[in-house]
Short mmCIF file of C-alpha atoms and ligand atoms in Angstrom, two decimals:
data_model
loop_
_atom_site.label_atom_id
_atom_site.label_comp_id
_atom_site.label_asym_id
_atom_site.label_seq_id
_atom_site.Cartn_x
_atom_site.Cartn_y
_atom_site.Cartn_z
CA MET G 182 111.83 49.38 119.67
CA THR G 183 111.03 45.73 120.43
CA ASP G 184 109.23 43.63 117.82
CA THR G 185 108.99 46.33 115.23
CA SER G 186 107.64 44.14 112.44
CA THR G 187 104.35 43.60 114.26
CA ALA G 188 104.06 46.73 116.45
CA SER G 189 100.92 48.81 116.02
CA ALA G 190 100.75 52.57 116.59
CA GLY G 191 99.02 51.86 119.91
CA SER G 192 102.22 50.23 121.14
CA VAL G 193 104.31 53.39 120.55
CA PRO G 194 105.28 54.68 124.03
CA LEU G 195 102.92 57.28 125.47
CA ALA G 196 104.56 60.56 126.49
CA PRO G 197 104.61 61.01 130.28
CA ARG G 198 102.27 63.31 132.23
CA ALA G 199 99.03 62.39 130.39
CA TRP G 200 95.96 63.47 132.40
CA PRO G 201 92.81 61.40 132.45
CA LEU G 202 90.38 62.75 129.81
CA LEU G 203 92.60 65.71 128.84
CA GLY G 204 95.68 63.76 127.89
CA HIS G 205 98.55 66.16 127.17
CA ALA G 206 96.34 69.17 126.35
CA LEU G 207 97.46 71.10 129.46
CA PRO G 208 101.26 70.90 129.03
CA LEU G 209 100.76 71.48 125.29
CA LEU G 210 98.74 74.63 125.88
CA ARG G 211 100.82 75.86 128.84
CA ASP G 212 104.31 75.50 127.35
CA PRO G 213 104.23 73.67 124.01
CA LEU G 214 107.94 74.06 123.27
CA ALA G 215 109.05 72.72 126.65
CA PHE G 216 106.64 69.82 126.14
CA ILE G 217 107.94 69.08 122.64
CA MET G 218 111.56 69.26 123.80
CA SER G 219 110.78 66.94 126.72
CA LEU G 220 110.11 64.33 124.02
CA SER G 221 113.53 64.62 122.41
CA GLY G 222 114.74 61.59 124.40
CA TYR G 223 112.49 59.42 122.24
CA ARG G 224 114.62 58.59 119.26
CA GLU G 225 111.95 57.39 116.81
CA MET G 226 108.38 58.17 117.83
CA VAL G 227 106.17 58.87 120.82
CA ARG G 228 102.41 59.00 121.33
CA VAL G 229 100.68 62.19 122.48
CA ARG G 230 97.05 62.40 123.58
CA LEU G 231 94.71 65.36 123.10
CA GLY G 232 91.48 64.53 124.88
CA PRO G 233 90.13 61.30 123.43
CA SER G 234 92.25 61.38 120.27
CA SER G 235 95.92 60.58 120.03
CA ALA G 236 98.68 61.34 117.56
CA VAL G 237 102.13 59.91 117.00
CA MET G 238 104.95 62.39 117.01
CA ILE G 239 107.91 61.46 114.81
CA CYS G 240 111.25 62.33 116.45
CA ASP G 241 113.65 60.82 113.92
CA PRO G 242 114.87 62.78 110.86
CA ASP G 243 114.83 59.84 108.44
CA LEU G 244 111.32 58.80 109.44
CA THR G 245 110.24 62.44 109.16
CA ARG G 246 111.60 62.51 105.64
CA GLN G 247 109.80 59.28 104.76
CA VAL G 248 106.54 60.90 105.84
CA PHE G 249 107.25 64.01 103.76
CA LEU G 250 108.20 62.01 100.67
CA ASN G 251 105.22 59.65 100.79
CA ASP G 252 102.48 62.28 100.58
CA ARG G 253 99.99 59.89 98.98
CA THR G 254 99.85 57.86 102.23
CA PHE G 255 100.79 60.56 104.76
CA ASP G 256 98.51 63.24 103.40
CA LYS G 257 97.86 66.81 104.50
CA GLY G 258 95.35 66.68 107.34
CA GLY G 259 95.03 66.64 111.09
CA PRO G 260 93.99 69.43 113.47
CA ILE G 261 96.22 72.20 112.07
CA TYR G 262 95.09 71.78 108.48
CA ASP G 263 91.44 71.28 109.41
CA ARG G 264 91.45 74.74 111.00
CA ILE G 265 93.43 76.34 108.17
CA ARG G 266 91.01 74.82 105.66
CA GLU G 267 88.18 76.73 107.34
CA VAL G 268 89.79 79.92 106.02
CA ILE G 269 91.47 79.03 102.75
CA GLY G 270 89.35 76.13 101.57
CA ASP G 271 91.18 73.65 99.37
CA GLY G 272 94.05 75.92 98.43
CA LEU G 273 97.45 74.49 97.54
CA SER G 274 98.64 74.14 101.14
CA THR G 275 95.52 72.37 102.44
CA CYS G 276 94.22 70.32 99.51
CA ALA G 277 94.44 66.56 99.76
CA TYR G 278 96.74 64.41 97.62
CA PRO G 279 94.32 63.74 94.71
CA LEU G 280 94.03 67.48 93.98
CA HIS G 281 97.55 68.50 94.83
CA ARG G 282 99.66 67.79 91.76
CA ARG G 283 97.30 69.70 89.46
CA GLN G 284 97.14 72.69 91.82
CA ARG G 285 100.90 72.72 92.19
CA ARG G 286 101.34 72.72 88.38
CA LEU G 287 99.00 75.71 88.15
CA CYS G 288 100.70 77.65 90.96
CA GLN G 289 104.33 76.86 90.16
CA PRO G 290 104.73 79.46 87.35
CA SER G 291 103.98 82.22 89.89
CA PHE G 292 107.22 81.31 91.67
CA HIS G 293 109.40 80.81 88.60
CA PRO G 294 112.88 82.33 89.07
CA SER G 295 112.18 84.79 86.22
CA ARG G 296 109.35 86.23 88.34
CA LEU G 297 111.40 86.19 91.53
CA ALA G 298 113.84 88.79 90.28
CA GLY G 299 110.98 91.22 89.74
CA TYR G 300 109.56 90.47 93.18
CA GLY G 301 113.05 91.05 94.64
CA ALA G 302 113.00 94.63 93.37
CA VAL G 303 109.69 95.18 95.22
CA PHE G 304 111.11 93.63 98.40
CA ALA G 305 114.17 95.89 98.28
CA ARG G 306 112.02 99.00 97.84
CA ALA G 307 109.51 97.96 100.50
CA ALA G 308 112.31 97.26 103.00
CA ALA G 309 114.01 100.60 102.30
CA ALA G 310 110.67 102.38 102.70
CA LYS G 311 110.03 100.63 106.02
CA ALA G 312 113.54 101.32 107.34
CA GLY G 313 113.12 104.94 106.25
CA SER G 314 109.92 105.34 108.27
CA TRP G 315 111.56 104.97 111.70
CA ARG G 316 113.21 107.59 113.93
CA ASP G 317 116.35 107.52 115.99
CA GLY G 318 115.57 106.17 119.47
CA ASP G 319 112.28 104.52 118.44
CA VAL G 320 111.27 101.40 120.33
CA LEU G 321 109.71 99.14 117.72
CA ASP G 322 106.93 96.64 118.07
CA VAL G 323 109.06 94.47 115.83
CA THR G 324 106.49 91.85 114.84
CA GLN G 325 103.89 94.47 113.97
CA GLU G 326 106.43 96.40 111.90
CA MET G 327 107.58 93.27 110.06
CA MET G 328 103.94 92.28 109.44
CA THR G 329 103.21 95.62 107.80
CA LEU G 330 106.40 95.27 105.75
CA THR G 331 105.62 91.76 104.49
CA THR G 332 101.91 92.53 103.98
CA ARG G 333 102.84 95.45 101.84
CA ALA G 334 105.47 93.50 99.91
CA THR G 335 103.12 90.50 99.49
CA MET G 336 100.28 92.73 98.34
CA GLU G 337 102.59 94.45 95.85
CA THR G 338 103.99 91.21 94.46
CA MET G 339 100.57 89.56 94.36
CA PHE G 340 98.38 92.37 93.18
CA SER G 341 100.94 94.86 91.76
CA GLY G 342 99.26 98.27 91.91
CA ALA G 343 99.43 99.74 95.39
CA LEU G 344 96.11 98.96 97.03
CA PRO G 345 94.31 101.83 98.72
CA ALA G 346 95.74 102.34 102.23
CA GLU G 347 92.37 101.60 103.74
CA THR G 348 92.13 98.19 101.99
CA MET G 349 95.66 97.37 103.08
CA GLN G 350 94.91 98.26 106.71
CA ARG G 351 91.74 96.21 106.65
CA CYS G 352 93.56 93.17 105.23
CA LEU G 353 96.27 93.53 107.85
CA ALA G 354 93.81 93.76 110.75
CA ASP G 355 91.72 90.83 109.48
CA THR G 356 94.80 88.70 108.92
CA ALA G 357 96.02 89.40 112.46
CA VAL G 358 92.67 88.29 113.93
CA ILE G 359 92.61 85.09 111.84
CA VAL G 360 96.21 84.13 112.49
CA SER G 361 95.97 84.63 116.26
CA ALA G 362 92.76 82.57 116.41
CA PHE G 363 94.15 79.54 114.54
CA PHE G 364 96.03 77.90 117.41
CA ARG G 365 93.30 78.49 119.98
CA ARG G 366 90.71 77.01 117.62
CA MET G 367 92.97 74.07 116.88
CA MET G 368 93.15 73.17 120.56
CA THR G 369 89.44 73.75 121.25
CA PRO G 370 87.00 70.82 120.90
CA ALA G 371 84.56 71.17 117.96
CA LEU G 372 81.50 71.75 120.15
CA LEU G 373 83.10 74.69 121.98
CA ARG G 374 84.37 76.14 118.69
CA ARG G 375 80.78 76.59 117.55
CA LEU G 376 79.69 78.62 120.60
CA PRO G 377 78.71 82.16 119.52
CA THR G 378 81.37 83.94 121.61
CA ARG G 379 82.67 87.43 120.87
CA GLN G 380 85.97 85.90 119.76
CA LYS G 381 84.18 83.62 117.31
CA ARG G 382 82.23 86.57 115.86
CA ARG G 383 85.43 88.57 115.38
CA TYR G 384 87.06 85.59 113.71
CA ASP G 385 84.08 84.90 111.41
CA ASP G 386 83.81 88.60 110.47
CA ALA G 387 87.53 88.84 109.68
CA ARG G 388 87.37 85.68 107.55
CA THR G 389 84.35 86.89 105.57
CA ARG G 390 85.79 90.38 105.02
CA LEU G 391 89.23 89.16 103.90
CA ALA G 392 87.65 86.68 101.46
CA ALA G 393 85.41 89.46 100.08
CA THR G 394 88.39 91.81 99.60
CA ILE G 395 90.32 89.13 97.70
CA ALA G 396 87.23 88.30 95.60
CA GLU G 397 86.91 92.00 94.68
CA ILE G 398 90.55 92.16 93.58
CA ILE G 399 90.11 89.02 91.46
CA ALA G 400 86.96 90.39 89.81
CA GLU G 401 88.86 93.56 88.86
CA ARG G 402 91.67 91.48 87.40
CA ARG G 403 89.30 89.30 85.38
CA ALA G 404 87.97 92.53 83.87
CA ASP G 405 91.51 93.57 82.90
CA PRO G 406 93.48 90.37 82.21
CA THR G 407 96.67 91.99 80.83
CA ASP G 408 99.93 90.74 82.40
CA HIS G 409 100.59 92.95 85.41
CA ALA G 410 103.75 90.91 86.07
CA ASP G 411 102.49 89.97 89.50
CA LEU G 412 101.52 86.71 91.16
CA LEU G 413 97.83 87.10 90.41
CA SER G 414 98.43 87.59 86.67
CA THR G 415 100.42 84.37 86.56
CA LEU G 416 97.71 82.52 88.45
CA VAL G 417 94.95 83.87 86.19
CA ALA G 418 96.91 82.88 83.08
CA ALA G 419 98.12 79.47 84.33
CA VAL G 420 97.04 76.52 82.18
CA ASP G 421 97.37 72.89 83.22
CA GLU G 422 98.65 71.27 80.05
CA GLU G 423 98.49 67.85 81.69
CA SER G 424 94.74 68.15 82.29
CA GLU G 425 92.36 66.07 80.13
CA ASP G 426 91.76 68.78 77.52
CA GLY G 427 95.16 70.40 78.14
CA ARG G 428 93.50 73.74 78.87
CA ARG G 429 92.30 73.53 82.49
CA GLN G 430 92.60 76.87 84.36
CA LEU G 431 91.72 77.99 87.88
CA ASN G 432 88.12 79.13 88.31
CA ASP G 433 87.24 82.15 90.48
CA ALA G 434 86.71 80.16 93.68
CA GLU G 435 90.02 78.32 93.21
CA LEU G 436 91.80 81.58 92.42
CA ALA G 437 90.45 83.10 95.63
CA ASP G 438 91.62 80.08 97.67
CA GLU G 439 95.09 80.25 96.14
CA ALA G 440 95.38 84.02 96.57
CA LEU G 441 94.38 83.68 100.24
CA THR G 442 96.79 80.77 100.64
CA PHE G 443 99.73 82.77 99.36
CA PHE G 444 98.70 85.83 101.29
CA LEU G 445 98.24 84.12 104.65
CA GLY G 446 100.96 81.52 104.10
CA GLY G 447 103.62 83.96 103.07
CA MET G 448 103.05 87.05 105.07
CA GLU G 449 103.14 85.97 108.68
CA THR G 450 105.83 83.31 108.30
CA THR G 451 108.24 85.74 106.67
CA ALA G 452 107.40 88.51 109.14
CA ILE G 453 108.15 86.37 112.16
CA THR G 454 111.33 85.03 110.58
CA LEU G 455 112.48 88.63 110.19
CA ALA G 456 111.42 89.55 113.72
CA TRP G 457 113.36 86.61 115.17
CA ALA G 458 116.38 87.45 113.04
CA LEU G 459 116.35 91.03 114.36
CA HIS G 460 115.99 89.72 117.91
CA LEU G 461 118.97 87.41 117.42
CA LEU G 462 121.05 90.25 115.97
CA ALA G 463 120.13 92.54 118.86
CA THR G 464 121.21 89.91 121.37
CA ASN G 465 124.36 89.00 119.41
CA PRO G 466 126.01 92.38 118.75
CA ASP G 467 129.15 90.78 117.30
CA VAL G 468 127.13 89.19 114.48
CA GLN G 469 125.19 92.43 113.98
CA HIS G 470 128.49 94.31 113.69
CA ARG G 471 129.77 91.87 111.07
CA LEU G 472 126.50 92.11 109.17
CA LYS G 473 126.79 95.88 109.05
CA ALA G 474 130.34 95.47 107.70
CA GLU G 475 128.92 93.19 104.99
CA THR G 476 126.24 95.72 103.98
CA ASP G 477 128.89 98.49 103.85
CA ARG G 478 131.10 96.40 101.61
CA VAL G 479 128.34 95.10 99.33
CA LEU G 480 126.23 98.24 99.00
CA ALA G 481 129.19 100.66 99.02
CA GLY G 482 126.82 103.65 98.92
CA LYS G 483 124.52 102.16 96.29
CA LYS G 484 120.82 101.44 96.56
CA LEU G 485 119.90 97.91 97.71
CA ASP G 486 119.07 95.72 94.73
CA PRO G 487 118.28 92.00 94.21
CA ALA G 488 121.51 91.76 92.21
CA HIS G 489 123.34 92.13 95.57
CA LEU G 490 121.90 88.85 96.84
CA PRO G 491 124.76 86.52 95.86
CA SER G 492 127.18 88.73 97.87
CA LEU G 493 125.04 88.83 101.01
CA GLY G 494 126.48 85.61 102.45
CA LEU G 495 126.26 86.51 106.14
CA ALA G 496 122.71 87.89 105.83
CA SER G 497 121.76 84.63 104.16
CA ARG G 498 123.38 82.54 106.93
CA VAL G 499 121.63 84.64 109.57
CA VAL G 500 118.29 83.83 107.94
CA THR G 501 119.18 80.12 107.65
CA GLU G 502 120.18 79.99 111.32
CA THR G 503 117.10 81.95 112.40
CA LEU G 504 114.88 79.43 110.62
CA ARG G 505 116.72 76.63 112.41
CA LEU G 506 116.19 78.13 115.87
CA TYR G 507 112.71 79.54 115.29
CA PRO G 508 111.03 77.64 112.44
CA PRO G 509 107.67 79.44 112.08
CA ALA G 510 106.01 76.12 111.16
CA TRP G 511 107.21 74.53 114.41
CA MET G 512 104.95 71.53 113.92
CA MET G 513 102.96 70.03 111.07
CA THR G 514 100.39 67.29 110.97
CA ARG G 515 99.58 64.51 108.54
CA VAL G 516 96.73 62.05 108.33
CA VAL G 517 97.40 58.44 107.32
CA ARG G 518 95.08 57.79 104.35
CA GLU G 519 95.27 54.00 104.35
CA ASP G 520 96.88 51.43 106.64
CA ALA G 521 100.62 51.91 106.35
CA GLU G 522 103.93 50.98 107.90
CA LEU G 523 106.52 53.46 109.12
CA GLY G 524 109.69 52.60 111.01
CA GLY G 525 108.39 49.12 111.75
CA VAL G 526 105.09 50.39 113.17
CA ARG G 527 101.70 49.73 111.61
CA PHE G 528 99.45 52.80 111.36
CA LYS G 529 95.73 52.47 110.76
CA GLY G 530 94.10 54.70 108.13
CA GLY G 531 92.88 57.87 109.86
CA SER G 532 95.77 58.06 112.36
CA THR G 533 97.34 61.46 112.94
CA ILE G 534 101.09 62.01 112.67
CA VAL G 535 102.93 65.05 113.99
CA LEU G 536 106.24 66.31 112.58
CA SER G 537 108.27 68.97 114.32
CA PRO G 538 111.08 71.00 112.73
CA TYR G 539 111.58 72.66 116.14
CA LEU G 540 112.36 69.32 117.77
CA LEU G 541 114.75 68.16 115.04
CA HIS G 542 116.49 71.54 114.74
CA ARG G 543 117.31 71.56 118.47
CA ARG G 544 118.41 67.97 118.94
CA ALA G 545 121.89 67.85 120.48
CA ASP G 546 122.82 64.72 118.51
CA LEU G 547 122.08 66.53 115.23
CA TYR G 548 123.50 70.01 115.94
CA ASP G 549 126.46 71.10 118.10
CA GLU G 550 125.25 73.42 120.85
CA PRO G 551 121.79 73.42 119.26
CA ASP G 552 120.45 76.38 121.27
CA ARG G 553 123.32 78.68 120.26
CA PHE G 554 122.83 81.25 117.48
CA ASP G 555 125.77 80.58 115.21
CA PRO G 556 125.27 81.63 111.57
CA ASP G 557 128.80 80.44 110.83
CA ARG G 558 127.77 76.83 111.33
CA TRP G 559 126.52 77.19 107.73
CA LEU G 560 129.81 78.59 106.37
CA ASP G 561 130.98 75.31 104.87
CA ALA G 562 127.80 73.30 105.30
CA GLN G 563 124.67 73.20 103.19
CA PRO G 564 121.47 72.65 105.14
CA ASP G 565 120.83 68.91 105.35
CA ARG G 566 117.56 67.71 103.77
CA ALA G 567 116.62 65.42 106.64
CA THR G 568 117.63 67.45 109.68
CA TYR G 569 116.91 71.01 108.47
CA ILE G 570 113.27 71.34 107.44
CA PRO G 571 111.89 74.85 108.04
CA PHE G 572 110.13 74.63 104.65
CA GLY G 573 109.15 70.95 104.91
CA ALA G 574 110.22 68.59 102.11
CA GLY G 575 109.03 66.54 99.17
CA ALA G 576 106.09 67.40 96.93
CA ARG G 577 104.45 69.55 99.65
CA LYS G 578 107.59 71.58 100.30
CA CYS G 579 106.94 75.30 100.62
CA ILE G 580 106.39 76.77 97.16
CA GLY G 581 107.40 80.19 98.47
CA ASP G 582 110.75 79.26 100.02
CA GLN G 583 112.93 81.25 97.60
CA PHE G 584 110.39 84.09 97.64
CA ALA G 585 110.61 84.23 101.45
CA LEU G 586 114.40 83.91 101.60
CA THR G 587 114.85 86.65 99.02
CA GLU G 588 112.50 88.93 100.93
CA ALA G 589 114.08 88.20 104.32
CA ILE G 590 117.69 88.66 103.21
CA LEU G 591 116.96 91.95 101.46
CA ALA G 592 114.93 93.27 104.40
CA LEU G 593 117.60 92.38 106.96
CA THR G 594 120.24 94.08 104.85
CA ALA G 595 118.18 97.26 104.46
CA ILE G 596 117.42 97.43 108.19
CA VAL G 597 120.90 96.65 109.54
CA ASP G 598 122.49 99.01 107.05
CA ARG G 599 120.65 101.91 108.60
CA TRP G 600 119.83 100.92 112.17
CA ALA G 601 121.63 99.47 115.18
CA LEU G 602 119.26 97.27 117.19
CA THR G 603 119.40 96.72 120.93
CA PRO G 604 117.15 94.77 123.29
CA VAL G 605 114.68 96.60 125.53
CA GLY G 606 114.97 95.43 129.15
CA ASP G 607 117.06 92.53 130.31
CA GLN G 608 114.49 89.73 130.35
CA PRO G 609 115.08 87.01 127.75
CA PHE G 610 112.31 87.14 125.16
CA GLN G 611 110.26 83.95 124.77
CA PRO G 612 108.26 82.83 121.71
CA LYS G 613 104.47 82.88 121.91
CA VAL G 614 103.53 79.51 120.58
CA GLU G 615 100.58 79.62 118.24
CA THR G 616 100.03 77.84 114.93
CA SER G 617 103.38 79.42 114.17
CA LEU G 618 106.25 80.27 116.51
CA SER G 619 105.21 83.84 117.05
CA SER G 620 107.44 86.73 118.07
CA ARG G 621 104.39 88.77 119.17
CA GLY G 622 105.34 91.36 121.79
CA LEU G 623 109.01 91.61 120.79
CA ARG G 624 110.33 95.15 121.19
CA LEU G 625 113.72 96.48 120.13
CA ARG G 626 115.36 99.89 120.35
CA LEU G 627 116.76 101.60 117.24
CA THR G 628 119.79 103.81 116.99
CA GLU G 629 120.52 105.42 113.67
CA ARG G 630 123.89 104.57 112.18
CA ARG G 631 125.58 107.63 110.80
CA SER G 632 128.79 106.25 109.35
CA SER G 633 127.61 104.67 106.09
CA GLY G 634 127.19 106.49 102.82
CA ALA G 635 124.69 103.84 101.74
CA GLY G 636 122.06 105.32 104.01
CA ASP G 637 121.57 108.30 101.70
CA ALA G 638 120.69 106.08 98.78
CA GLU G 639 118.34 104.13 101.01
CA ARG G 640 116.72 107.30 102.31
CA SER G 641 115.91 108.43 98.80
CA ALA G 642 114.49 104.96 98.16
CA ALA G 643 112.12 105.40 101.09
CA ALA G 644 109.64 107.05 98.75
CA PRO G 645 106.25 105.39 98.21
CA LEU G 646 106.44 102.12 96.32
CA SER G 647 105.90 102.30 92.63
CA ALA G 648 102.79 100.90 91.09
CA SER G 649 103.85 97.67 89.49
CA VAL G 650 106.26 94.79 89.70
CA GLN G 651 108.62 94.76 86.77
CA PRO G 652 109.34 91.37 85.28
CA SER G 653 113.02 90.54 85.22
CA THR G 654 115.06 90.49 82.07
CA GLN G 655 117.64 88.41 83.93
CA PRO G 656 116.12 85.09 84.92
CA GLY G 657 117.52 83.94 88.21
CA ALA G 658 119.01 87.31 89.12
CA ALA G 659 117.31 87.06 92.49
CA ALA G 660 118.65 83.58 93.10
CA CYS G 661 119.19 83.16 96.79
CA PRO G 662 122.62 82.13 98.05
CA VAL G 663 120.92 79.54 100.27
CA LYS G 664 119.51 76.58 98.41
CA HIS G 665 117.03 74.33 100.15
CA GLY G 666 116.91 71.02 98.30
CA LYS G 667 113.89 68.74 98.03
C1 HEM Q 251 109.99 82.03 106.10
C2 HEM Q 251 108.85 81.91 105.46
C3 HEM Q 251 108.12 80.61 105.25
C4 HEM Q 251 108.18 79.45 105.96
C5 HEM Q 251 109.03 79.13 107.18
C6 HEM Q 251 107.27 78.52 105.32
C7 HEM Q 251 107.08 77.22 105.73
C8 HEM Q 251 106.33 76.31 105.04
C9 HEM Q 251 106.25 74.90 105.35
C10 HEM Q 251 106.95 74.22 106.51
C11 HEM Q 251 105.44 74.32 104.44
C12 HEM Q 251 105.09 72.83 104.35
C13 HEM Q 251 103.96 72.51 105.28
C14 HEM Q 251 103.71 71.02 105.37
O1 HEM Q 251 104.35 70.24 104.70
O2 HEM Q 251 102.83 70.67 106.16
C15 HEM Q 251 104.97 75.36 103.56
C16 HEM Q 251 104.12 75.14 102.51
C17 HEM Q 251 103.61 76.17 101.72
N1 HEM Q 251 104.00 77.49 101.75
FE1 HEM Q 251 105.39 78.30 102.95
N2 HEM Q 251 106.68 79.15 104.26
C18 HEM Q 251 107.18 80.42 104.17
C19 HEM Q 251 106.87 81.36 103.22
C20 HEM Q 251 105.93 81.21 102.24
C21 HEM Q 251 105.59 82.19 101.24
C22 HEM Q 251 106.28 83.54 101.10
C23 HEM Q 251 104.56 81.68 100.50
C24 HEM Q 251 103.82 82.27 99.33
C25 HEM Q 251 103.93 83.50 98.91
C26 HEM Q 251 104.29 80.35 101.01
C27 HEM Q 251 103.33 79.51 100.51
C28 HEM Q 251 103.25 78.17 100.83
C29 HEM Q 251 102.34 77.24 100.15
C30 HEM Q 251 101.34 77.59 99.07
C31 HEM Q 251 102.58 75.98 100.71
C32 HEM Q 251 101.92 74.68 100.33
C33 HEM Q 251 102.75 73.96 99.26
C34 HEM Q 251 102.15 72.64 98.79
O3 HEM Q 251 101.48 71.95 99.58
O4 HEM Q 251 102.39 72.30 97.63
N3 HEM Q 251 105.13 80.11 102.06
N4 HEM Q 251 105.53 76.55 103.92
#
């Protein structure tokens, strides 16, 4: 960069192939990942245009971290969050800086390690039940299967008692409609978004129905406020002791926003992480073989349990490596609240900044053979805070990171213990880029493994899930072997 002390954001180099009027909208819509990776030659930042507006994409890990850590100036905002806010209002993940600290204090107890151990037991049972529902030779729609698994597990951990199957199905269908519409709506100009198309009606209906279902569940819980040892109980009981009167709690509207935030934020991200992990195992049979050996050794015929987590080192590395290669939140946006300087460039208030874990995770100067699936790269290395950011960083770092890791590691273990996975067809499978890096359309073939004694225990665990989440008597028992620092 030339005279960095005086450069303005307008002087940041513009990415090539900008069309008049459209800017980079076409390459971004046609093949977003190829477009993002074509920018990896820019070491610090590059400007991208979407129609009349432009955004600066940060390509450097240290500058990315500065943005994450200074959330007062580089606040949640920009096209992704504007669309997400349409659905979940000012929930924890979308609220602006002035509201955030209070919301985070109120939500944090729901993810306390003492709660996680109880959630882990639900995850283990849900995974065993899912793995027990398949048949030898099945070809799975992997993403759909993982979505039903994580929806069920999220519902159980959030709302304890098993919801009626019909409610669960409705939530799942509505969530799928909302999630698949996000990216399209993000890229569509405001005027076109308001047109009364069939797609818009489906999206609006799904949004209204899902919000009504959550509101119903909250009303029931208000009527019976005993501790159900689930996420909702903790949210209902949370008190902000740092508020003016020391007694501030979430009202019904805020509770609904938070419940929707956790539901939408946690379910799809974890499902696609699992789907990608299964894809990577199917296409890397040597790693799959070693993972099966790990499950045999650790389970040794016993039922899967959160207490096994510290021994599931390879499963944990597989998840870490999957999140490096396919970070569901492949890009994030920030809005600059007031004029600010970053990396020697002056940004005007209102500018949009784009951060991309996908770009950083695949940079050849940061990772050896960045496109290769190699869980063992994490054998002696902890994920680096600046270059490994699947959960973001700083005060806005994912509140559900340990929740998701616990769920993913237990689910992978349950599945690989019982099933061998192979690809269907010989075409390489490509991500469908939406708001998240979707694995939609991924199919894998299952072959039942017959050698392990552990399968019997798992089969008997494939019974319907029990009604409630038990709180742990061992705080931290579900601690994940992978730690993602702030
Ligand atoms: C593999 C699974 C997951 C991934 C990859 C993931 C990724 C992320 C990322 C990157 C952020 C930061 C976004 C930003 O800074 O712009 C985030 C925030 C958040 N995530 Fe997750 N997430 C996952 C699972 C979950 C789960 C299971 C939950 C809840 C049950 C959850 C709830 C949230 C919330 C509430 C925030 C906002 C935190 C705040 O602003 O204080 N996530 N997530």
